Amino acid sequence: MYGYAGKLLFVDLSTGETEVRQLDEALARYFIGGPSLGAKILYDEMPAKTDVFSEDSMVGFIAGPANGSGALMGGRYTVVCKSPVTGGWNDANSGGHFGPQLRQSGYDGVFVKGISKKPVYIFIDDGKVEIRDASHLWGKVTSETEAAIKRELGDNRVGIA
C-alpha cells in the first residue's frame, strides 16, 4: 500500500494492553486520510451511544497518506474523537513533526481508549510500544511536560502530541 505504513495501534489504558492490527487495503482506499479513516474506525470500534467520558470512548491520532513524503501540507495529522460538547463527531488537525514521526514509528494511526488509574503516556519507538508512568509530569503545563519528556528520553527530536 503506497503512502501507508500498513499498521494501526490500539491502546487500552484500563487494561494496559496494546494491539497492533494490519490496515486493511480496502479500508485505506475507501477512507483516505485522517478524518475519514478515523471516523470509520471509531464507528466500528465504539459501541453506539457511548458516553464521551466512558472507558469505551476512543481518541485516535491518524497520519494521512502524504505524511513523510515531502508533499506540500503532507505533514498533517488528525485527532478524532466523540465531541464532549455535542456528543457527535469531532476532529481536529495539526501540522508539525508529529504526523511524519508517527508514520516513521511504523503506524498509520494510534487509537486510545480506557481510563488509567494513574497518569501515563504512550511511548512509541520504532514500532515498540510502552505505556509509561507520567506521575512526575502531573500538573505541568504543556511546554514543561514536553521539555521533561525530551530530557527523560535524551532526545529533542521526539514527537509529542
CSV table of N, CA and C in Angstrom, one decimal:
chain,number,residue,atom,x,y,z
A,1,MET,N,0.9,-1.2,0.0
A,1,MET,CA,0.0,0.0,0.0
A,1,MET,C,0.9,1.2,0.0
A,2,TYR,N,0.9,2.0,-1.1
A,2,TYR,CA,1.7,3.2,-1.2
A,2,TYR,C,1.1,4.2,-0.3
A,3,GLY,N,2.0,4.9,0.4
A,3,GLY,CA,1.5,6.0,1.3
A,3,GLY,C,1.1,5.6,2.7
A,4,TYR,N,1.2,4.3,3.0
A,4,TYR,CA,0.8,3.8,4.3
A,4,TYR,C,1.8,2.9,4.9
A,5,ALA,N,1.9,2.9,6.2
A,5,ALA,CA,2.8,2.0,6.9
A,5,ALA,C,2.1,0.6,7.0
A,6,GLY,N,0.8,0.6,7.0
A,6,GLY,CA,0.1,-0.6,7.0
A,6,GLY,C,-0.3,-1.2,8.3
A,7,LYS,N,-0.1,-0.4,9.4
A,7,LYS,CA,-0.4,-0.9,10.7
A,7,LYS,C,-1.2,0.2,11.6
A,8,LEU,N,-2.1,-0.3,12.4
A,8,LEU,CA,-2.8,0.6,13.4
A,8,LEU,C,-2.5,0.1,14.8
A,9,LEU,N,-2.3,1.0,15.7
A,9,LEU,CA,-2.1,0.6,17.1
A,9,LEU,C,-3.3,1.0,17.9
A,10,PHE,N,-3.8,0.0,18.7
A,10,PHE,CA,-4.9,0.2,19.6
A,10,PHE,C,-4.4,0.0,21.1
A,11,VAL,N,-4.6,1.0,21.9
A,11,VAL,CA,-4.1,1.0,23.3
A,11,VAL,C,-5.3,1.1,24.2
A,12,ASP,N,-5.4,0.2,25.2
A,12,ASP,CA,-6.4,0.3,26.2
A,12,ASP,C,-5.8,0.7,27.6
A,13,LEU,N,-6.0,1.9,28.0
A,13,LEU,CA,-5.4,2.4,29.2
A,13,LEU,C,-6.0,1.7,30.5
A,14,SER,N,-7.2,1.2,30.4
A,14,SER,CA,-7.8,0.5,31.5
A,14,SER,C,-7.1,-0.8,31.9
A,15,THR,N,-6.7,-1.6,30.8
A,15,THR,CA,-6.1,-2.9,31.0
A,15,THR,C,-4.6,-2.8,30.8
A,16,GLY,N,-4.1,-1.8,30.2
A,16,GLY,CA,-2.7,-1.7,29.9
A,16,GLY,C,-2.3,-2.5,28.6
A,17,GLU,N,-3.2,-3.0,27.9
A,17,GLU,CA,-2.9,-3.8,26.7
A,17,GLU,C,-2.8,-3.0,25.5
A,18,THR,N,-2.0,-3.5,24.6
A,18,THR,CA,-1.8,-2.8,23.3
A,18,THR,C,-2.0,-3.9,22.2
A,19,GLU,N,-2.6,-3.5,21.1
A,19,GLU,CA,-2.8,-4.4,20.0
A,19,GLU,C,-2.4,-3.8,18.7
A,20,VAL,N,-1.7,-4.5,17.9
A,20,VAL,CA,-1.3,-4.0,16.5
A,20,VAL,C,-2.2,-4.7,15.5
A,21,ARG,N,-2.8,-4.0,14.6
A,21,ARG,CA,-3.7,-4.5,13.6
A,21,ARG,C,-3.2,-4.1,12.2
A,22,GLN,N,-3.3,-4.9,11.3
A,22,GLN,CA,-3.0,-4.6,9.9
A,22,GLN,C,-4.0,-3.6,9.4
A,23,LEU,N,-3.6,-2.6,8.6
A,23,LEU,CA,-4.6,-1.7,8.0
A,23,LEU,C,-5.1,-2.4,6.7
A,24,ASP,N,-6.4,-2.6,6.7
A,24,ASP,CA,-7.0,-3.3,5.5
A,24,ASP,C,-6.8,-2.3,4.3
A,25,GLU,N,-6.4,-2.9,3.2
A,25,GLU,CA,-6.1,-2.1,2.0
A,25,GLU,C,-7.4,-1.5,1.5
A,26,ALA,N,-8.5,-2.2,1.5
A,26,ALA,CA,-9.8,-1.7,1.0
A,26,ALA,C,-10.3,-0.5,1.9
A,27,LEU,N,-10.0,-0.6,3.2
A,27,LEU,CA,-10.4,0.4,4.2
A,27,LEU,C,-9.6,1.7,3.8
A,28,ALA,N,-8.3,1.5,3.6
A,28,ALA,CA,-7.4,2.7,3.2
A,28,ALA,C,-7.9,3.3,1.9
A,29,ARG,N,-8.3,2.5,1.0
A,29,ARG,CA,-8.8,3.1,-0.3
A,29,ARG,C,-10.1,3.8,-0.2
A,30,TYR,N,-11.0,3.3,0.6
A,30,TYR,CA,-12.4,3.9,0.7
A,30,TYR,C,-12.4,5.1,1.7
A,31,PHE,N,-11.5,5.1,2.6
A,31,PHE,CA,-11.5,6.1,3.7
A,31,PHE,C,-10.1,6.8,3.7
A,32,ILE,N,-9.8,7.6,2.7
A,32,ILE,CA,-8.5,8.2,2.5
A,32,ILE,C,-8.2,9.3,3.5
A,33,GLY,N,-7.1,9.2,4.2
A,33,GLY,CA,-6.7,10.3,5.1
A,33,GLY,C,-7.2,10.2,6.5
A,34,GLY,N,-6.8,11.1,7.3
A,34,GLY,CA,-7.1,11.1,8.7
A,34,GLY,C,-8.6,11.1,9.1
A,35,PRO,N,-9.3,12.2,8.7
A,35,PRO,CA,-10.7,12.3,9.2
A,35,PRO,C,-11.6,11.2,8.8
A,36,SER,N,-11.5,10.7,7.6
A,36,SER,CA,-12.4,9.7,7.1
A,36,SER,C,-12.0,8.3,7.7
A,37,LEU,N,-10.7,8.0,7.7
A,37,LEU,CA,-10.3,6.7,8.2
A,37,LEU,C,-10.6,6.7,9.7
A,38,GLY,N,-10.3,7.8,10.4
A,38,GLY,CA,-10.6,7.9,11.8
A,38,GLY,C,-12.1,7.7,12.1
A,39,ALA,N,-13.0,8.4,11.4
A,39,ALA,CA,-14.4,8.2,11.6
A,39,ALA,C,-14.9,6.8,11.4
A,40,LYS,N,-14.4,6.1,10.4
A,40,LYS,CA,-14.7,4.7,10.1
A,40,LYS,C,-14.3,3.8,11.3
A,41,ILE,N,-13.1,4.0,11.8
A,41,ILE,CA,-12.6,3.2,12.8
A,41,ILE,C,-13.3,3.4,14.1
A,42,LEU,N,-13.6,4.7,14.5
A,42,LEU,CA,-14.4,5.0,15.7
A,42,LEU,C,-15.8,4.4,15.6
A,43,TYR,N,-16.4,4.5,14.4
A,43,TYR,CA,-17.7,4.0,14.2
A,43,TYR,C,-17.7,2.5,14.4
A,44,ASP,N,-16.7,1.8,13.9
A,44,ASP,CA,-16.7,0.3,14.1
A,44,ASP,C,-16.3,-0.1,15.5
A,45,GLU,N,-15.5,0.7,16.2
A,45,GLU,CA,-14.9,0.2,17.4
A,45,GLU,C,-15.7,0.7,18.7
A,46,MET,N,-16.4,1.8,18.6
A,46,MET,CA,-17.1,2.3,19.8
A,46,MET,C,-18.5,1.8,19.8
A,47,PRO,N,-19.0,1.3,20.9
A,47,PRO,CA,-20.4,0.9,20.9
A,47,PRO,C,-21.3,2.2,20.7
A,48,ALA,N,-22.5,1.9,20.1
A,48,ALA,CA,-23.4,3.0,19.8
A,48,ALA,C,-23.8,3.7,21.1
A,49,LYS,N,-23.9,5.0,21.0
A,49,LYS,CA,-24.3,5.9,22.1
A,49,LYS,C,-23.3,5.9,23.3
A,50,THR,N,-22.1,5.6,23.0
A,50,THR,CA,-21.0,5.6,24.1
A,50,THR,C,-20.9,7.0,24.6
A,51,ASP,N,-20.9,7.1,26.0
A,51,ASP,CA,-20.7,8.4,26.6
A,51,ASP,C,-19.2,8.8,26.4
A,52,VAL,N,-19.0,10.1,26.1
A,52,VAL,CA,-17.7,10.6,25.7
A,52,VAL,C,-16.7,10.4,26.8
A,53,PHE,N,-17.1,10.3,28.0
A,53,PHE,CA,-16.1,10.1,29.1
A,53,PHE,C,-16.0,8.7,29.7
A,54,SER,N,-16.6,7.8,29.0
A,54,SER,CA,-16.6,6.4,29.4
A,54,SER,C,-15.3,5.7,29.0
A,55,GLU,N,-15.1,4.5,29.6
A,55,GLU,CA,-13.9,3.7,29.2
A,55,GLU,C,-14.0,3.2,27.8
A,56,ASP,N,-15.2,3.1,27.2
A,56,ASP,CA,-15.3,2.7,25.8
A,56,ASP,C,-15.1,3.8,24.8
A,57,SER,N,-15.0,5.0,25.2
A,57,SER,CA,-14.8,6.1,24.3
A,57,SER,C,-13.4,6.1,23.8
A,58,MET,N,-13.2,6.5,22.6
A,58,MET,CA,-11.8,6.5,22.0
A,58,MET,C,-11.4,7.8,21.4
A,59,VAL,N,-10.1,8.0,21.4
A,59,VAL,CA,-9.5,9.1,20.7
A,59,VAL,C,-8.4,8.5,19.8
A,60,GLY,N,-8.4,9.0,18.5
A,60,GLY,CA,-7.4,8.5,17.6
A,60,GLY,C,-6.5,9.6,17.0
A,61,PHE,N,-5.3,9.2,16.7
A,61,PHE,CA,-4.3,10.1,16.1
A,61,PHE,C,-3.9,9.4,14.8
A,62,ILE,N,-4.2,10.1,13.6
A,62,ILE,CA,-4.1,9.4,12.4
A,62,ILE,C,-3.2,10.3,11.5
A,63,ALA,N,-2.1,9.6,10.9
A,63,ALA,CA,-1.3,10.3,9.9
A,63,ALA,C,-1.9,10.0,8.5
A,64,GLY,N,-2.0,11.1,7.8
A,64,GLY,CA,-2.5,10.9,6.4
A,64,GLY,C,-1.5,10.2,5.5
A,65,PRO,N,-1.9,9.8,4.3
A,65,PRO,CA,-1.0,9.1,3.4
A,65,PRO,C,0.1,9.9,2.9
A,66,ALA,N,0.1,11.2,2.9
A,66,ALA,CA,1.2,12.1,2.4
A,66,ALA,C,2.2,12.3,3.5
A,67,ASN,N,2.0,11.9,4.7
A,67,ASN,CA,3.0,12.1,5.8
A,67,ASN,C,4.3,11.6,5.5
A,68,GLY,N,5.3,12.4,5.7
A,68,GLY,CA,6.7,11.9,5.5
A,68,GLY,C,7.1,11.9,4.0
A,69,SER,N,6.2,12.3,3.1
A,69,SER,CA,6.5,12.2,1.7
A,69,SER,C,7.2,13.5,1.1
A,70,GLY,N,7.2,14.6,1.9
A,70,GLY,CA,7.7,15.8,1.4
A,70,GLY,C,6.7,16.6,0.6
A,71,ALA,N,5.5,16.1,0.5
A,71,ALA,CA,4.4,16.8,-0.3
A,71,ALA,C,4.0,18.0,0.5
A,72,LEU,N,3.6,19.1,-0.2
A,72,LEU,CA,3.1,20.3,0.4
A,72,LEU,C,1.9,19.9,1.3
A,73,MET,N,1.9,20.4,2.5
A,73,MET,CA,0.8,20.1,3.5
A,73,MET,C,0.8,18.6,3.9
A,74,GLY,N,1.8,17.9,3.6
A,74,GLY,CA,1.9,16.4,3.8
A,74,GLY,C,2.2,16.1,5.2
A,75,GLY,N,2.5,17.0,6.1
A,75,GLY,CA,3.0,16.7,7.4
A,75,GLY,C,1.8,16.9,8.4
A,76,ARG,N,0.6,16.8,8.0
A,76,ARG,CA,-0.5,17.0,8.9
A,76,ARG,C,-1.0,15.7,9.5
A,77,TYR,N,-1.6,15.7,10.7
A,77,TYR,CA,-2.2,14.6,11.3
A,77,TYR,C,-3.6,15.0,11.8
A,78,THR,N,-4.4,14.0,12.0
A,78,THR,CA,-5.8,14.3,12.5
A,78,THR,C,-6.0,13.6,13.8
A,79,VAL,N,-6.7,14.3,14.7
A,79,VAL,CA,-7.1,13.7,16.0
A,79,VAL,C,-8.6,13.6,15.9
A,80,VAL,N,-9.1,12.4,16.2
A,80,VAL,CA,-10.6,12.1,16.0
A,80,VAL,C,-11.1,11.6,17.4
A,81,CYS,N,-12.4,12.0,17.7
A,81,CYS,CA,-13.0,11.5,18.9
A,81,CYS,C,-14.5,11.9,18.9
A,82,LYS,N,-15.2,11.5,19.9
A,82,LYS,CA,-16.5,11.9,20.1
A,82,LYS,C,-16.5,13.3,20.8
A,83,SER,N,-17.3,14.2,20.4
A,83,SER,CA,-17.2,15.6,20.9
A,83,SER,C,-17.8,15.6,22.3
A,84,PRO,N,-17.1,16.2,23.3
A,84,PRO,CA,-17.7,16.3,24.6
A,84,PRO,C,-18.7,17.5,24.7
A,85,VAL,N,-18.7,18.3,23.6
A,85,VAL,CA,-19.7,19.4,23.6
A,85,VAL,C,-21.0,18.9,23.0
A,86,THR,N,-20.9,18.3,21.8
A,86,THR,CA,-22.2,17.9,21.1
A,86,THR,C,-22.5,16.4,21.2
A,87,GLY,N,-21.6,15.6,21.7
A,87,GLY,CA,-21.9,14.1,21.7
A,87,GLY,C,-21.8,13.5,20.3
A,88,GLY,N,-21.4,14.3,19.3
A,88,GLY,CA,-21.3,13.8,18.0
A,88,GLY,C,-19.8,13.7,17.6
A,89,TRP,N,-19.6,13.7,16.3
A,89,TRP,CA,-18.3,13.5,15.7
A,89,TRP,C,-17.4,14.8,16.0
A,90,ASN,N,-16.1,14.6,16.2
A,90,ASN,CA,-15.2,15.7,16.4
A,90,ASN,C,-13.9,15.3,15.8
A,91,ASP,N,-13.3,16.3,15.1
A,91,ASP,CA,-11.9,16.1,14.6
A,91,ASP,C,-11.2,17.4,14.5
A,92,ALA,N,-9.9,17.3,14.6
A,92,ALA,CA,-9.0,18.5,14.5
A,92,ALA,C,-7.7,18.0,13.8
A,93,ASN,N,-7.1,18.9,13.1
A,93,ASN,CA,-5.8,18.5,12.5
A,93,ASN,C,-4.7,19.5,12.9
A,94,SER,N,-3.5,19.0,12.8
A,94,SER,CA,-2.4,19.8,13.1
A,94,SER,C,-1.2,19.5,12.2
A,95,GLY,N,-0.3,20.4,12.2
A,95,GLY,CA,0.9,20.2,11.4
A,95,GLY,C,2.1,19.9,12.3
A,96,GLY,N,3.3,20.1,11.8
A,96,GLY,CA,4.5,19.9,12.6
A,96,GLY,C,5.1,18.6,12.4
A,97,HIS,N,5.9,18.1,13.4
A,97,HIS,CA,6.6,16.9,13.2
A,97,HIS,C,5.9,15.6,13.6
A,98,PHE,N,4.8,15.7,14.4
A,98,PHE,CA,4.2,14.5,15.0
A,98,PHE,C,3.7,13.6,13.9
A,99,GLY,N,3.0,14.1,12.9
A,99,GLY,CA,2.4,13.2,11.8
A,99,GLY,C,3.5,12.4,11.1
A,100,PRO,N,4.5,13.0,10.6
A,100,PRO,CA,5.6,12.2,10.0
A,100,PRO,C,6.3,11.3,10.9
A,101,GLN,N,6.4,11.7,12.2
A,101,GLN,CA,7.1,10.8,13.2
A,101,GLN,C,6.2,9.7,13.5
A,102,LEU,N,4.9,9.8,13.6
A,102,LEU,CA,4.0,8.7,13.8
A,102,LEU,C,4.2,7.7,12.7
A,103,ARG,N,4.2,8.2,11.5
A,103,ARG,CA,4.4,7.3,10.3
A,103,ARG,C,5.7,6.6,10.4
A,104,GLN,N,6.8,7.3,10.7
A,104,GLN,CA,8.1,6.7,10.8
A,104,GLN,C,8.2,5.7,12.0
A,105,SER,N,7.3,5.8,13.0
A,105,SER,CA,7.4,4.9,14.1
A,105,SER,C,6.8,3.5,13.6
A,106,GLY,N,6.1,3.5,12.5
A,106,GLY,CA,5.6,2.3,11.9
A,106,GLY,C,4.1,2.2,11.9
A,107,TYR,N,3.4,3.2,12.3
A,107,TYR,CA,1.9,3.2,12.4
A,107,TYR,C,1.3,4.3,11.6
A,108,ASP,N,0.1,4.0,11.1
A,108,ASP,CA,-0.7,5.0,10.4
A,108,ASP,C,-1.6,5.7,11.4
A,109,GLY,N,-1.9,5.0,12.5
A,109,GLY,CA,-2.8,5.6,13.5
A,109,GLY,C,-2.6,4.9,14.8
A,110,VAL,N,-3.0,5.7,15.9
A,110,VAL,CA,-3.0,5.2,17.3
A,110,VAL,C,-4.3,5.5,17.8
A,111,PHE,N,-5.0,4.5,18.3
A,111,PHE,CA,-6.4,4.7,18.9
A,111,PHE,C,-6.3,4.3,20.4
A,112,VAL,N,-6.7,5.2,21.2
A,112,VAL,CA,-6.6,5.1,22.7
A,112,VAL,C,-8.0,5.1,23.3
A,113,LYS,N,-8.2,4.1,24.2
A,113,LYS,CA,-9.5,4.0,24.9
A,113,LYS,C,-9.1,3.7,26.4
A,114,GLY,N,-10.1,3.7,27.2
A,114,GLY,CA,-9.9,3.3,28.6
A,114,GLY,C,-9.5,4.5,29.5
A,115,ILE,N,-9.4,4.2,30.8
A,115,ILE,CA,-9.1,5.2,31.8
A,115,ILE,C,-8.0,4.6,32.7
A,116,SER,N,-6.8,5.2,32.7
A,116,SER,CA,-5.7,4.7,33.5
A,116,SER,C,-6.0,5.1,35.0
A,117,LYS,N,-5.5,4.2,35.9
A,117,LYS,CA,-5.6,4.5,37.3
A,117,LYS,C,-4.6,5.6,37.8
A,118,LYS,N,-3.6,5.8,36.9
A,118,LYS,CA,-2.6,6.8,37.3
A,118,LYS,C,-2.2,7.5,36.0
A,119,PRO,N,-1.5,8.7,36.1
A,119,PRO,CA,-1.1,9.4,34.9
A,119,PRO,C,-0.1,8.6,34.1
A,120,VAL,N,-0.3,8.5,32.8
A,120,VAL,CA,0.6,7.7,31.9
A,120,VAL,C,0.8,8.4,30.6
A,121,TYR,N,1.8,8.1,29.8
A,121,TYR,CA,1.9,8.5,28.5
A,121,TYR,C,2.3,7.3,27.6
A,122,ILE,N,2.0,7.3,26.4
A,122,ILE,CA,2.3,6.2,25.4
A,122,ILE,C,3.6,6.6,24.7
A,123,PHE,N,4.6,5.7,24.8
A,123,PHE,CA,5.9,5.9,24.1
A,123,PHE,C,6.0,4.9,23.0
A,124,ILE,N,6.2,5.4,21.8
A,124,ILE,CA,6.4,4.5,20.6
A,124,ILE,C,7.8,4.8,20.0
A,125,ASP,N,8.6,3.7,19.9
A,125,ASP,CA,9.9,3.9,19.3
A,125,ASP,C,10.1,2.7,18.3
A,126,ASP,N,10.2,3.1,17.1
A,126,ASP,CA,10.5,2.1,16.0
A,126,ASP,C,9.5,0.9,16.1
A,127,GLY,N,8.2,1.2,16.3
A,127,GLY,CA,7.2,0.1,16.4
A,127,GLY,C,7.0,-0.5,17.8
A,128,LYS,N,7.9,-0.3,18.7
A,128,LYS,CA,7.7,-0.8,20.0
A,128,LYS,C,6.9,0.2,20.9
A,129,VAL,N,6.0,-0.4,21.7
A,129,VAL,CA,5.1,0.5,22.4
A,129,VAL,C,5.2,0.2,23.9
A,130,GLU,N,5.3,1.3,24.7
A,130,GLU,CA,5.3,1.3,26.1
A,130,GLU,C,4.3,2.2,26.7
A,131,ILE,N,3.6,1.8,27.7
A,131,ILE,CA,2.8,2.8,28.5
A,131,ILE,C,3.6,3.1,29.7
A,132,ARG,N,4.0,4.4,29.8
A,132,ARG,CA,5.0,4.8,30.8
A,132,ARG,C,4.3,5.7,31.9
A,133,ASP,N,4.8,5.6,33.1
A,133,ASP,CA,4.3,6.4,34.2
A,133,ASP,C,4.6,7.8,33.9
A,134,ALA,N,3.6,8.7,34.2
A,134,ALA,CA,3.7,10.1,34.0
A,134,ALA,C,3.3,10.9,35.2
A,135,SER,N,3.4,10.2,36.4
A,135,SER,CA,3.1,10.9,37.6
A,135,SER,C,3.9,12.1,37.9
A,136,HIS,N,5.2,12.1,37.5
A,136,HIS,CA,6.1,13.2,37.7
A,136,HIS,C,5.8,14.4,36.8
A,137,LEU,N,4.9,14.1,35.8
A,137,LEU,CA,4.5,15.2,34.8
A,137,LEU,C,3.2,15.9,35.2
A,138,TRP,N,2.5,15.3,36.2
A,138,TRP,CA,1.2,15.7,36.5
A,138,TRP,C,1.2,17.2,37.0
A,139,GLY,N,0.4,18.0,36.5
A,139,GLY,CA,0.3,19.4,37.0
A,139,GLY,C,1.1,20.4,36.2
A,140,LYS,N,2.0,19.9,35.3
A,140,LYS,CA,2.8,20.7,34.5
A,140,LYS,C,2.1,21.3,33.3
A,141,VAL,N,2.4,22.5,32.8
A,141,VAL,CA,1.8,23.0,31.6
A,141,VAL,C,2.5,22.2,30.4
A,142,THR,N,1.9,22.4,29.2
A,142,THR,CA,2.3,21.6,28.1
A,142,THR,C,3.8,21.8,27.8
A,143,SER,N,4.3,23.0,27.7
A,143,SER,CA,5.7,23.2,27.4
A,143,SER,C,6.6,22.6,28.4
A,144,GLU,N,6.3,22.6,29.7
A,144,GLU,CA,7.1,21.9,30.7
A,144,GLU,C,7.1,20.4,30.5
A,145,THR,N,5.9,19.9,30.2
A,145,THR,CA,5.7,18.4,30.0
A,145,THR,C,6.6,18.0,28.8
A,146,GLU,N,6.5,18.7,27.7
A,146,GLU,CA,7.2,18.3,26.6
A,146,GLU,C,8.7,18.4,26.8
A,147,ALA,N,9.2,19.4,27.5
A,147,ALA,CA,10.6,19.5,27.8
A,147,ALA,C,11.1,18.4,28.7
A,148,ALA,N,10.2,18.0,29.7
A,148,ALA,CA,10.6,17.0,30.7
A,148,ALA,C,10.7,15.6,30.0
A,149,ILE,N,9.7,15.3,29.1
A,149,ILE,CA,9.8,14.1,28.3
A,149,ILE,C,11.0,14.0,27.4
A,150,LYS,N,11.3,15.1,26.8
A,150,LYS,CA,12.5,15.1,25.9
A,150,LYS,C,13.8,14.9,26.7
A,151,ARG,N,13.9,15.5,27.9
A,151,ARG,CA,15.0,15.3,28.8
A,151,ARG,C,15.1,13.8,29.2
A,152,GLU,N,13.9,13.3,29.6
A,152,GLU,CA,13.9,11.9,30.1
A,152,GLU,C,14.3,11.0,29.0
A,153,LEU,N,13.9,11.2,27.8
A,153,LEU,CA,14.3,10.3,26.7
A,153,LEU,C,15.7,10.6,26.1
A,154,GLY,N,16.2,11.8,26.4
A,154,GLY,CA,17.5,12.2,25.9
A,154,GLY,C,17.5,12.5,24.4
A,155,ASP,N,16.3,13.0,23.9
A,155,ASP,CA,16.2,13.2,22.5
A,155,ASP,C,15.3,14.4,22.2
A,156,ASN,N,15.8,15.4,21.6
A,156,ASN,CA,15.0,16.6,21.3
A,156,ASN,C,14.2,16.4,20.0
A,157,ARG,N,14.4,15.3,19.3
A,157,ARG,CA,13.7,15.1,18.1
A,157,ARG,C,12.4,14.3,18.3
A,158,VAL,N,12.1,14.0,19.5
A,158,VAL,CA,10.9,13.1,19.8
A,158,VAL,C,9.6,13.9,19.4
A,159,GLY,N,8.6,13.3,18.9
A,159,GLY,CA,7.4,14.0,18.6
A,159,GLY,C,6.4,13.8,19.7
A,160,ILE,N,5.7,14.8,20.1
A,160,ILE,CA,4.8,14.7,21.2
A,160,ILE,C,3.5,15.4,20.8
A,161,ALA,N,2.4,14.7,21.1
A,161,ALA,CA,1.0,15.3,20.8
A,161,ALA,C,0.2,15.2,22.1
